[in-house]
Coordinates of C-alpha atoms in Angstrom, one line a residue:
X1 CA 138.9 134.2 114.8
X2 CA 142.6 133.8 115.7
X3 CA 141.7 133.8 119.4
X4 CA 140.0 130.5 118.9
X5 CA 143.1 128.7 117.7
X6 CA 144.6 127.6 121.0
X7 CA 141.6 125.7 122.0
X8 CA 141.5 123.7 118.8
X9 CA 144.4 121.4 119.7
X10 CA 142.8 118.3 121.3
X11 CA 143.5 114.7 120.5
X12 CA 140.9 113.0 118.2
X13 CA 139.1 110.3 120.1
X14 CA 138.7 108.1 117.1
X15 CA 140.0 107.7 113.6
X16 CA 138.5 106.5 110.3
X17 CA 139.7 105.1 107.0
X18 CA 137.9 104.9 103.7
X19 CA 138.6 103.5 100.3
X20 CA 137.6 104.9 96.9
X21 CA 134.8 107.4 97.1
X22 CA 132.8 107.4 100.3
X23 CA 129.9 109.5 101.6
X24 CA 129.7 110.8 105.2
X25 CA 128.3 113.6 107.4
X26 CA 130.5 116.0 109.3
X27 CA 128.3 115.4 112.4
X28 CA 129.5 111.8 112.4
X29 CA 133.2 112.6 111.9
X30 CA 133.6 115.3 114.6
X31 CA 137.0 115.0 116.3
X32 CA 138.3 112.4 113.9
X33 CA 140.9 112.1 111.1
X34 CA 139.6 110.7 107.8
X35 CA 142.0 109.3 105.1
X36 CA 141.1 108.0 101.7
X37 CA 140.9 108.6 98.0
X38 CA 137.7 110.7 98.0
X39 CA 134.8 111.8 100.1
X40 CA 131.4 113.3 99.5
X41 CA 130.9 115.3 102.8
X42 CA 127.6 116.7 103.9
X43 CA 127.1 118.9 106.9
X44 CA 124.5 116.5 108.4
X45 CA 122.3 113.6 107.4
X46 CA 119.0 115.5 107.3
X47 CA 120.4 118.4 105.1
X48 CA 117.6 117.8 102.6
X49 CA 115.0 118.6 105.3
X50 CA 116.7 120.7 108.0
X51 CA 119.3 123.4 108.0
X52 CA 119.0 124.5 111.6
X53 CA 122.0 123.6 113.7
X54 CA 122.3 124.1 117.5
X55 CA 124.2 127.2 118.6
X56 CA 127.7 126.8 120.1
X57 CA 128.5 123.7 118.0
X58 CA 132.3 123.3 117.5
X59 CA 133.0 120.4 115.1
X60 CA 136.4 119.7 113.6
X61 CA 137.7 117.2 111.0
X62 CA 141.1 116.5 109.6
X63 CA 141.3 115.1 106.1
X64 CA 144.5 113.2 105.2
X65 CA 145.6 112.4 101.6
X66 CA 145.5 108.8 100.6
X67 CA 149.1 108.3 99.7
X68 CA 152.6 109.8 100.3
X69 CA 153.1 112.9 98.2
X70 CA 149.4 113.5 97.7
X71 CA 147.5 116.6 98.7
X72 CA 143.8 117.3 99.6
X73 CA 141.4 119.3 97.5
X74 CA 138.0 120.4 98.7
X75 CA 135.3 122.0 96.6
X76 CA 131.7 122.8 97.6
X77 CA 128.6 121.7 95.7
X78 CA 126.2 123.6 97.9
X79 CA 126.9 126.1 100.7
X80 CA 124.7 127.8 103.3
X81 CA 126.3 128.9 106.6
X82 CA 125.0 131.8 108.6
X83 CA 123.1 132.8 111.7
X84 CA 119.6 134.4 111.8
X85 CA 120.9 136.8 114.4
X86 CA 124.5 137.3 115.5
X87 CA 125.7 136.5 118.9
X88 CA 126.9 139.1 121.5
X89 CA 130.4 140.6 121.0
X90 CA 133.2 139.0 123.0
X91 CA 133.2 140.4 126.5
X92 CA 137.1 140.5 126.6
X93 CA 137.4 142.6 123.5
X94 CA 139.6 145.5 124.5
X95 CA 139.8 147.1 121.1
X96 CA 137.9 146.9 117.9
X97 CA 138.9 143.9 115.8
X98 CA 139.5 144.1 112.0
X99 CA 136.3 143.9 109.9
X100 CA 135.2 140.2 109.7
X101 CA 132.1 139.5 107.5
X102 CA 131.5 136.3 109.5
X103 CA 131.6 137.8 113.0
X104 CA 129.9 137.1 115.2
X105 CA 127.8 134.5 113.3
X106 CA 128.4 131.0 112.2
X107 CA 131.3 130.0 109.9
X108 CA 133.6 127.4 108.5
X109 CA 137.3 127.6 108.6
X110 CA 140.0 125.6 106.7
X111 CA 143.4 124.7 108.2
X112 CA 146.6 123.3 107.0
X113 CA 148.6 120.7 108.9
X114 CA 150.4 119.2 110.6
X115 CA 147.4 118.6 112.9
X116 CA 149.5 119.5 116.0
X117 CA 150.1 123.0 114.7
X118 CA 147.2 124.0 112.5
X119 CA 147.5 127.2 110.4
X120 CA 144.3 129.0 109.2
X121 CA 144.0 128.6 105.4
X122 CA 142.2 131.7 104.0
X123 CA 139.5 133.7 105.7
X124 CA 136.4 132.2 107.5
X125 CA 133.6 131.2 105.2
X126 CA 130.0 132.1 105.6
X127 CA 127.0 133.3 103.7
X128 CA 125.2 131.7 100.7
X129 CA 127.8 132.0 97.9
X130 CA 129.7 128.8 97.1
X131 CA 133.3 129.5 98.0
X132 CA 136.2 128.8 95.7
X133 CA 137.9 125.4 95.9
X134 CA 140.6 124.9 98.5
X135 CA 143.8 122.8 98.2
X136 CA 146.4 122.0 100.8
X137 CA 150.1 122.3 100.2
X138 CA 150.7 119.1 102.2
X139 CA 148.9 115.9 103.1
X140 CA 146.5 117.4 105.7
X141 CA 143.5 119.7 105.3
X142 CA 141.4 120.6 108.4
X143 CA 137.8 121.8 108.4
X144 CA 136.1 123.4 111.4
X145 CA 132.4 124.4 111.8
X146 CA 131.6 126.9 114.5
X147 CA 127.9 128.0 115.1
X148 CA 127.1 131.1 117.0
X149 CA 124.1 133.4 117.4
X150 CA 120.4 132.7 117.2
X151 CA 119.2 129.9 115.0
X152 CA 122.3 129.1 113.0
X153 CA 121.7 127.8 109.5
X154 CA 124.1 125.3 108.3
X155 CA 123.8 123.1 105.2
X156 CA 126.6 122.3 102.8
X157 CA 127.9 119.5 100.5
X158 CA 131.6 119.3 99.6
X159 CA 133.8 117.0 97.6
X160 CA 137.1 115.9 99.0
X161 CA 139.8 114.5 96.6
X162 CA 143.3 113.1 97.2
X163 CA 145.4 114.3 94.3
X164 CA 149.0 114.8 93.3
X165 CA 150.9 117.0 90.8
X166 CA 153.7 116.1 88.4
X167 CA 154.1 112.5 87.2
X168 CA 150.8 110.7 87.5
X169 CA 152.2 107.2 87.4
X170 CA 149.2 104.8 88.1
X171 CA 146.9 107.8 88.7
X172 CA 144.4 109.3 86.2
X173 CA 145.6 112.5 84.6
X174 CA 143.0 115.3 84.6
X175 CA 142.9 117.9 81.8
X176 CA 144.1 120.4 84.4
X177 CA 147.3 118.3 85.0
X178 CA 146.2 117.1 88.4
X179 CA 146.4 113.4 89.0
X180 CA 143.7 111.5 91.0
X181 CA 143.3 107.8 91.9
X182 CA 141.6 105.8 89.2
X183 CA 139.0 104.6 91.8
X184 CA 137.4 108.1 91.6
X185 CA 137.0 108.0 87.8
X186 CA 133.3 107.5 86.7
X187 CA 132.1 107.1 90.3
X188 CA 128.4 106.5 90.7
X189 CA 127.8 109.9 92.3
X190 CA 129.2 111.8 89.4
X191 CA 131.6 113.7 91.6
X192 CA 133.9 116.0 89.7
X193 CA 137.1 115.1 91.5
X194 CA 139.3 116.6 88.7
X195 CA 137.5 120.0 89.0
X196 CA 137.2 120.1 85.2
X197 CA 134.8 117.2 84.6
X198 CA 137.4 115.1 82.8
X199 CA 137.1 112.2 85.3
X200 CA 133.4 112.0 84.5
X201 CA 133.6 112.5 80.7
X202 CA 132.0 110.1 78.3
X203 CA 135.1 110.0 76.1
X204 CA 138.6 108.5 76.7
X205 CA 140.5 108.3 78.8
X206 CA 137.7 108.3 81.4
X207 CA 135.1 106.9 78.9
X208 CA 132.3 106.8 81.5
X209 CA 129.9 105.3 79.1
X210 CA 131.7 102.0 79.5
X211 CA 133.3 100.1 82.4
X212 CA 134.7 102.4 85.0
X213 CA 138.1 100.6 85.0
X214 CA 139.8 98.4 82.5
X215 CA 141.6 95.4 84.0
X216 CA 145.1 96.9 83.8
X217 CA 143.9 100.0 85.6
X218 CA 142.1 98.0 88.3
X219 CA 145.3 96.1 89.0
X220 CA 147.2 99.3 89.2
X221 CA 145.0 100.4 92.1
X222 CA 144.7 97.1 93.9
X223 CA 147.4 98.1 96.3
X224 CA 146.3 101.6 96.7
X225 CA 143.8 101.4 99.5
X226 CA 143.4 103.6 102.5
X227 CA 145.5 102.7 105.6
X228 CA 143.9 102.3 109.0
X229 CA 144.3 105.6 110.9
X230 CA 145.6 106.2 114.3
X231 CA 144.3 108.9 116.6
X232 CA 146.0 112.2 115.9
X233 CA 145.6 115.8 117.0
X234 CA 142.4 117.0 115.4
X235 CA 140.4 120.2 115.3
X236 CA 138.2 120.6 118.4
X237 CA 134.8 118.9 118.5
X238 CA 132.4 120.0 121.2
X239 CA 130.1 117.1 120.4
X240 CA 127.7 116.2 117.6
X241 CA 125.8 118.8 115.7
X242 CA 122.2 119.0 116.9
X243 CA 119.5 120.0 114.5
X244 CA 116.7 122.1 115.9
X245 CA 113.2 120.7 115.7
X246 CA 112.3 123.2 113.1
X247 CA 111.7 121.9 109.6
X248 CA 112.1 123.6 106.3
X249 CA 111.7 122.2 102.8
X250 CA 114.6 122.2 100.3
X251 CA 113.0 125.1 98.5
X252 CA 113.3 127.1 101.7
X253 CA 117.1 127.2 101.6
X254 CA 117.2 130.9 101.1
X255 CA 117.2 134.1 103.1
X256 CA 114.0 134.6 105.0
X257 CA 112.5 137.9 105.6
X258 CA 114.5 139.8 108.2
X259 CA 117.6 137.7 107.8
X260 CA 120.9 139.4 107.6
X261 CA 123.8 137.7 105.9
X262 CA 127.3 139.1 105.3
X263 CA 129.1 138.0 102.2
X264 CA 131.5 135.1 102.8
X265 CA 135.2 135.3 103.1
X266 CA 137.2 133.0 100.9
X267 CA 140.1 130.7 100.5
X268 CA 141.4 130.0 97.0
X269 CA 142.8 126.8 95.6
X270 CA 146.5 126.7 95.2

């Protein structure tokens, strides 16, 4: 996997800003840098009906924390990334590489910034088991999808949260001690941005049975909106994901007869 790193460093052709919690598809953000409070990220728009993605897709996204001093946390709701049949081994392989459960099939890889010098964060991720949450140590977290082999299956939903540690100030304090923007509390999608459910709880301080924000809290977040982004080095995007013309119902999101899937690698939250 490390051999792929040099070709990742291309300038993003576009950039994107968001405020509060947004929803988006990775296919629409390839080659871009997103910045905001929170994001519900799907692999592609038709993930409820299709999980076939074209081979040789290389799609990268940088996620940037909403404010100075914040970090990015990513946790999966659903995860399915593998290939029906692996691709051929690399022709330039002069010696056996270390065992890699995702080689030579499809995988996701997280990176830490700065974007101009990405560092792999944890092992490549593949398979059917939902990986552990991942947290950056700085303001940037990169995500790259690479599909290989015959009939790659890709379908995932992830939750992105800008958070901080220490003094929360105008932020909401989770039971874990993490601090998240009040805009993410009691959001209409029920996203667990705290990771412990405290931002969606029906009791104070979240009190999601009532108004999502009291006036004083709303004023505290008025000035905390996402800033317009400028193009920055991003993980490589070889173009939009393309779904094959094969259809499968949601209930079919499982191994089919003859499929072979290796257990995923993992990156743990810090």
